[in-house]
Tab-separated table of C-alpha atoms in Angstrom:
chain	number	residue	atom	x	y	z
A	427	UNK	CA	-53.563	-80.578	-53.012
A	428	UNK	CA	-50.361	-79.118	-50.859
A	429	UNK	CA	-51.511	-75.646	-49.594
A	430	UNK	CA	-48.837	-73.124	-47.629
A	431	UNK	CA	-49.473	-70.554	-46.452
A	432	UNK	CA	-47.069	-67.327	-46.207
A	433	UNK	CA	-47.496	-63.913	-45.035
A	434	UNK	CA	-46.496	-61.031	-47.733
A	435	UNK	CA	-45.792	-57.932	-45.426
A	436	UNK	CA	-44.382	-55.507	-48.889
A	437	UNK	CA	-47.459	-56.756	-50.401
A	438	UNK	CA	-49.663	-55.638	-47.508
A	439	UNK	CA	-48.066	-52.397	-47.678
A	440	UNK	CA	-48.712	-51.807	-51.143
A	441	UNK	CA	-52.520	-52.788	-50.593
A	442	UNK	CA	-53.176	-50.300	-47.623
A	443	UNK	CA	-52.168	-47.237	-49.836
A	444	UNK	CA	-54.886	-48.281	-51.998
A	445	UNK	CA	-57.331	-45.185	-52.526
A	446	UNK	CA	-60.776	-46.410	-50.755
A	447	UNK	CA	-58.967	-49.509	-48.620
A	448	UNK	CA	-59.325	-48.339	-44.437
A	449	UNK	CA	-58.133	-51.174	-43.223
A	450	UNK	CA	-56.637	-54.763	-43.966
A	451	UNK	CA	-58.035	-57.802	-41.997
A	452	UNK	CA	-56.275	-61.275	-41.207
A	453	UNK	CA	-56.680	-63.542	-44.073
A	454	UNK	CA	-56.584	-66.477	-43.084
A	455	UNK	CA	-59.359	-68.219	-40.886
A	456	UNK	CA	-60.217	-67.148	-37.598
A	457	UNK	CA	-59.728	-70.479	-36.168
A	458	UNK	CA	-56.529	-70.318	-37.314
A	459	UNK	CA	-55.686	-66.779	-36.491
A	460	UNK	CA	-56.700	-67.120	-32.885
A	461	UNK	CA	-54.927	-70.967	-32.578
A	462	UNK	CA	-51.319	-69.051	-33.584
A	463	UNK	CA	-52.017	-66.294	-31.416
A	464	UNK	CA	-52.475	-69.117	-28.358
A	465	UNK	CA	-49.758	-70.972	-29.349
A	466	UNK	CA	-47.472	-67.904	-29.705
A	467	UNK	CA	-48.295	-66.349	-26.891
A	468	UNK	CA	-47.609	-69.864	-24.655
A	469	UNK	CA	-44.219	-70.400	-26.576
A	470	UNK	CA	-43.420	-66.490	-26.173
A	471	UNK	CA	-42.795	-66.353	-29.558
A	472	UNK	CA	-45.581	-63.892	-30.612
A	473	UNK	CA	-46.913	-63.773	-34.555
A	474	UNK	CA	-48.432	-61.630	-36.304
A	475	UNK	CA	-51.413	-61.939	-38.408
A	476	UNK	CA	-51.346	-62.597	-42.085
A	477	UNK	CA	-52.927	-60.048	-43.980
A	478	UNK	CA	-51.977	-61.465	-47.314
A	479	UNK	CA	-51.310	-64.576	-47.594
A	480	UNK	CA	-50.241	-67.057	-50.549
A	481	UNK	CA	-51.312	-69.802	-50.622
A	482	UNK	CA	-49.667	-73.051	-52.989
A	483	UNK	CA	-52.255	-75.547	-54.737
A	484	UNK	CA	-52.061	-77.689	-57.619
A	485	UNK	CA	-53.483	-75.260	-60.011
A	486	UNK	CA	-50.970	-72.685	-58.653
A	487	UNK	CA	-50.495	-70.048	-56.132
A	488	UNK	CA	-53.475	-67.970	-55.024
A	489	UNK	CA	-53.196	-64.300	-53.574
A	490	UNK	CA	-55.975	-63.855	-50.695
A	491	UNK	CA	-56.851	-60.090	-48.625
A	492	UNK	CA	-59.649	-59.400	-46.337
A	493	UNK	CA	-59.874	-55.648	-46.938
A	494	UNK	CA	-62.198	-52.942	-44.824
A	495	UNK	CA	-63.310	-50.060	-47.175
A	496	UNK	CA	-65.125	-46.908	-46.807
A	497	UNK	CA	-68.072	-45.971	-47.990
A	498	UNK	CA	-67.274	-43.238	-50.036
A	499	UNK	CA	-66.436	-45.468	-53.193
A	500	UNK	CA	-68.675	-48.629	-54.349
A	501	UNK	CA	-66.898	-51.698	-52.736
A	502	UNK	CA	-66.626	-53.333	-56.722
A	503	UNK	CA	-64.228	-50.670	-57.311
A	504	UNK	CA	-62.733	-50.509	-54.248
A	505	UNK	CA	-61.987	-54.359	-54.572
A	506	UNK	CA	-60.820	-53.896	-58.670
A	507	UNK	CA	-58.220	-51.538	-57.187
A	508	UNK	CA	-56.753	-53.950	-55.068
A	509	UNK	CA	-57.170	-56.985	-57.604
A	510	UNK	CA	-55.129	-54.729	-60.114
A	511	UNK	CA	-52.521	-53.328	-57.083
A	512	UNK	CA	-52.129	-57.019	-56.561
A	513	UNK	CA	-51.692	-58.574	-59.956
A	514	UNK	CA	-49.386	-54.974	-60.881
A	515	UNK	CA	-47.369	-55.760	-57.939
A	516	UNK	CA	-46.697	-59.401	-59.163
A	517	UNK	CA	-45.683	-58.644	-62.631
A	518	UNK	CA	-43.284	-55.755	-61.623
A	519	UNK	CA	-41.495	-58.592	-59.433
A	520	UNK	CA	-41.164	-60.524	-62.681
A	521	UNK	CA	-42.868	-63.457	-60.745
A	522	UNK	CA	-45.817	-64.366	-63.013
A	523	UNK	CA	-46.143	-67.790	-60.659
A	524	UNK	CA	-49.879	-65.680	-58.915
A	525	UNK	CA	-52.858	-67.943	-61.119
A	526	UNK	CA	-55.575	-66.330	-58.458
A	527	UNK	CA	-56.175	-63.327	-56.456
A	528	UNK	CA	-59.170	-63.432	-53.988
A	529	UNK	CA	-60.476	-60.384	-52.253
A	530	UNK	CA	-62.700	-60.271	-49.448
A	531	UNK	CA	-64.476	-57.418	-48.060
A	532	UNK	CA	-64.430	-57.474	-44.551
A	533	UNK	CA	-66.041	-54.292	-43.565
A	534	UNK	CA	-68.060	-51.293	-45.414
A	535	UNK	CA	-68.057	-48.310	-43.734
């Protein structure tokens, strides 16, 4: 299985202005987060965090957000928006190639 991992800044975008959504949260490991941070800082070639990221495997390419959400609206359809902002947002580009979208709730409240 060949996984890489990209970050998706337009996508991002498009996922913060949805209705219930605070805050978006790094999306890949911590561990790995906090290693690129290190590295970036001692190379002084600073990154920022991925708050979408796609991610290539065998069975295709896999859309993953860690999303904070207030607690106004129940987190299942606070996540549904996002899941159908995100698979929207892929069949406007005309790039069907997304088999998986993955949302995380990182935060209520």
């Amino acid at each position: 299985m060949s996984t890489t991992t990209k970050p998706t800044v337009e996508l991002a975008a498009v996922v913060e202005q949805v209705p219930g959504v605070d805050e978006l949260y790094p999306a890949t490991p911590i561990l790995t987060t906090v290693v690129k941070q290190v590295v970036g800082a001692l190379t002084a070639k600073p990154t920022s965090p991925e708050l979408v990221t796609l991610t290539e495997t065998d069975e295709g390419l896999t859309a993953s957000v860690a999303i904070g959400i207030s607690d106004v609206d129940a987190a299942t359809e606070v996540c549904r928006r996002v899941y159908d902002t995100i698979e929207e947002y892929f069949v406007a580009s005309g790039d069907p190639a997304v088999t998986s979208i993955e949302v995380k709730v990182a935060r209520i409240g």
